[in-house]
Amino acid sequence: MDTTVWLTLATVLAVGLAIAAAVLLVRVFKARRLLLDAGIPLHDKALFWVAVAYTISPVDLIPDPVYLDDIGILLLALRALQAAATAARAGKEPGAA
């Protein structure tokens, strides 16, 4: 493979990572609203902030040129926060037991 193919692959990979990072950033800002909700347990809020700290920390499971571990951990924390918000919202509904 010549240099042009490698350069094209690197560009496609960089664009893909940039798109994933942008989507993740939007989800983090949406999660900020959930963190203000008093019905969400503290441990779910703390899990989210630990994931954010891990994402920006220089210590990683996989070296920094590959952000898959950072993205994965942050996505798991966002899913846990979303699940906690859904459960809290269901508990606040008038028909909930």
PDB file of C-alpha atoms in Angstrom:
ATOM      1  CA  MET A   1       0.000   0.000   0.000  1.00  0.00           C
ATOM      2  CA  ASP A   2       1.301   3.381  -0.874  1.00  0.00           C
ATOM      3  CA  THR A   3       1.290   6.576   1.129  1.00  0.00           C
ATOM      4  CA  THR A   4      -1.970   7.855  -0.348  1.00  0.00           C
ATOM      5  CA  VAL A   5      -3.906   4.841   0.921  1.00  0.00           C
ATOM      6  CA  TRP A   6      -2.473   5.188   4.431  1.00  0.00           C
ATOM      7  CA  LEU A   7      -3.193   8.901   4.440  1.00  0.00           C
ATOM      8  CA  THR A   8      -6.781   8.259   3.330  1.00  0.00           C
ATOM      9  CA  LEU A   9      -7.273   5.605   6.030  1.00  0.00           C
ATOM     10  CA  ALA A  10      -5.845   7.910   8.685  1.00  0.00           C
ATOM     11  CA  THR A  11      -8.129  10.734   7.560  1.00  0.00           C
ATOM     12  CA  VAL A  12     -11.215   8.517   7.610  1.00  0.00           C
ATOM     13  CA  LEU A  13     -10.291   7.246  11.080  1.00  0.00           C
ATOM     14  CA  ALA A  14      -9.663  10.785  12.359  1.00  0.00           C
ATOM     15  CA  VAL A  15     -13.011  12.008  10.989  1.00  0.00           C
ATOM     16  CA  GLY A  16     -14.780   9.020  12.535  1.00  0.00           C
ATOM     17  CA  LEU A  17     -13.221   9.684  15.927  1.00  0.00           C
ATOM     18  CA  ALA A  18     -14.085  13.387  15.668  1.00  0.00           C
ATOM     19  CA  ILE A  19     -17.729  12.554  14.926  1.00  0.00           C
ATOM     20  CA  ALA A  20     -17.852  10.091  17.836  1.00  0.00           C
ATOM     21  CA  ALA A  21     -16.317  12.708  20.139  1.00  0.00           C
ATOM     22  CA  ALA A  22     -18.852  15.332  19.021  1.00  0.00           C
ATOM     23  CA  VAL A  23     -21.781  12.994  19.631  1.00  0.00           C
ATOM     24  CA  LEU A  24     -20.365  12.090  23.028  1.00  0.00           C
ATOM     25  CA  LEU A  25     -19.914  15.759  23.920  1.00  0.00           C
ATOM     26  CA  VAL A  26     -23.568  16.463  23.118  1.00  0.00           C
ATOM     27  CA  ARG A  27     -24.625  13.518  25.306  1.00  0.00           C
ATOM     28  CA  VAL A  28     -22.438  14.805  28.162  1.00  0.00           C
ATOM     29  CA  PHE A  29     -24.117  18.222  28.014  1.00  0.00           C
ATOM     30  CA  LYS A  30     -27.545  16.566  28.031  1.00  0.00           C
ATOM     31  CA  ALA A  31     -26.474  14.479  31.024  1.00  0.00           C
ATOM     32  CA  ARG A  32     -25.623  17.674  32.893  1.00  0.00           C
ATOM     33  CA  ARG A  33     -29.358  18.356  33.190  1.00  0.00           C
ATOM     34  CA  LEU A  34     -29.899  14.921  34.705  1.00  0.00           C
ATOM     35  CA  LEU A  35     -27.254  15.588  37.328  1.00  0.00           C
ATOM     36  CA  LEU A  36     -29.339  18.424  38.724  1.00  0.00           C
ATOM     37  CA  ASP A  37     -32.314  16.100  39.257  1.00  0.00           C
ATOM     38  CA  ALA A  38     -32.695  15.347  42.962  1.00  0.00           C
ATOM     39  CA  GLY A  39     -34.354  11.977  42.323  1.00  0.00           C
ATOM     40  CA  ILE A  40     -31.211  10.372  40.886  1.00  0.00           C
ATOM     41  CA  PRO A  41     -29.104   8.501  43.455  1.00  0.00           C
ATOM     42  CA  LEU A  42     -25.756  10.003  44.402  1.00  0.00           C
ATOM     43  CA  HIS A  43     -23.769   6.926  43.362  1.00  0.00           C
ATOM     44  CA  ASP A  44     -25.028   7.270  39.771  1.00  0.00           C
ATOM     45  CA  LYS A  45     -24.031  10.920  39.708  1.00  0.00           C
ATOM     46  CA  ALA A  46     -20.625  10.061  41.197  1.00  0.00           C
ATOM     47  CA  LEU A  47     -20.116   7.299  38.612  1.00  0.00           C
ATOM     48  CA  PHE A  48     -20.641   9.841  35.856  1.00  0.00           C
ATOM     49  CA  TRP A  49     -18.110  12.283  37.321  1.00  0.00           C
ATOM     50  CA  VAL A  50     -15.549   9.499  37.851  1.00  0.00           C
ATOM     51  CA  ALA A  51     -15.956   8.560  34.185  1.00  0.00           C
ATOM     52  CA  VAL A  52     -15.444  12.184  33.134  1.00  0.00           C
ATOM     53  CA  ALA A  53     -12.318  12.396  35.310  1.00  0.00           C
ATOM     54  CA  TYR A  54     -10.998   9.167  33.771  1.00  0.00           C
ATOM     55  CA  THR A  55     -11.644  10.520  30.296  1.00  0.00           C
ATOM     56  CA  ILE A  56      -9.514  13.621  30.882  1.00  0.00           C
ATOM     57  CA  SER A  57      -6.902  11.930  33.058  1.00  0.00           C
ATOM     58  CA  PRO A  58      -3.510  10.995  31.580  1.00  0.00           C
ATOM     59  CA  VAL A  59      -3.746   7.489  33.099  1.00  0.00           C
ATOM     60  CA  ASP A  60      -5.420   5.072  30.672  1.00  0.00           C
ATOM     61  CA  LEU A  61      -6.027   1.368  30.161  1.00  0.00           C
ATOM     62  CA  ILE A  62      -5.067   1.800  26.496  1.00  0.00           C
ATOM     63  CA  PRO A  63      -2.444   4.418  25.453  1.00  0.00           C
ATOM     64  CA  ASP A  64      -3.875   7.822  24.504  1.00  0.00           C
ATOM     65  CA  PRO A  65      -3.657   7.774  20.699  1.00  0.00           C
ATOM     66  CA  VAL A  66      -6.566   5.297  20.901  1.00  0.00           C
ATOM     67  CA  TYR A  67      -9.513   6.822  22.786  1.00  0.00           C
ATOM     68  CA  LEU A  68     -11.704   3.721  22.708  1.00  0.00           C
ATOM     69  CA  ASP A  69     -11.345   3.028  26.436  1.00  0.00           C
ATOM     70  CA  ASP A  70     -12.187   6.637  27.321  1.00  0.00           C
ATOM     71  CA  ILE A  71     -15.214   6.686  25.037  1.00  0.00           C
ATOM     72  CA  GLY A  72     -16.378   3.277  26.245  1.00  0.00           C
ATOM     73  CA  ILE A  73     -16.198   4.141  29.933  1.00  0.00           C
ATOM     74  CA  LEU A  74     -17.955   7.460  29.409  1.00  0.00           C
ATOM     75  CA  LEU A  75     -20.684   5.792  27.342  1.00  0.00           C
ATOM     76  CA  LEU A  76     -21.239   3.184  30.079  1.00  0.00           C
ATOM     77  CA  ALA A  77     -21.529   5.941  32.679  1.00  0.00           C
ATOM     78  CA  LEU A  78     -23.986   7.842  30.479  1.00  0.00           C
ATOM     79  CA  ARG A  79     -26.110   4.705  30.067  1.00  0.00           C
ATOM     80  CA  ALA A  80     -26.120   4.125  33.827  1.00  0.00           C
ATOM     81  CA  LEU A  81     -27.130   7.750  34.423  1.00  0.00           C
ATOM     82  CA  GLN A  82     -29.892   7.514  31.811  1.00  0.00           C
ATOM     83  CA  ALA A  83     -31.202   4.296  33.393  1.00  0.00           C
ATOM     84  CA  ALA A  84     -31.195   5.930  36.840  1.00  0.00           C
ATOM     85  CA  ALA A  85     -33.041   8.967  35.454  1.00  0.00           C
ATOM     86  CA  THR A  86     -35.642   6.750  33.796  1.00  0.00           C
ATOM     87  CA  ALA A  87     -36.174   4.808  37.036  1.00  0.00           C
ATOM     88  CA  ALA A  88     -36.427   8.028  39.050  1.00  0.00           C
ATOM     89  CA  ARG A  89     -38.886   9.490  36.565  1.00  0.00           C
ATOM     90  CA  ALA A  90     -41.014   6.332  36.692  1.00  0.00           C
ATOM     91  CA  GLY A  91     -41.051   6.542  40.507  1.00  0.00           C
ATOM     92  CA  LYS A  92     -42.300  10.139  40.415  1.00  0.00           C
ATOM     93  CA  GLU A  93     -45.272   9.429  38.162  1.00  0.00           C
ATOM     94  CA  PRO A  94     -48.644   9.595  39.934  1.00  0.00           C
ATOM     95  CA  GLY A  95     -49.598   6.015  39.035  1.00  0.00           C
ATOM     96  CA  ALA A  96     -46.345   4.536  40.393  1.00  0.00           C
ATOM     97  CA  ALA A  97     -46.598   2.213  43.369  1.00  0.00           C
TER      98      ALA A  97
END
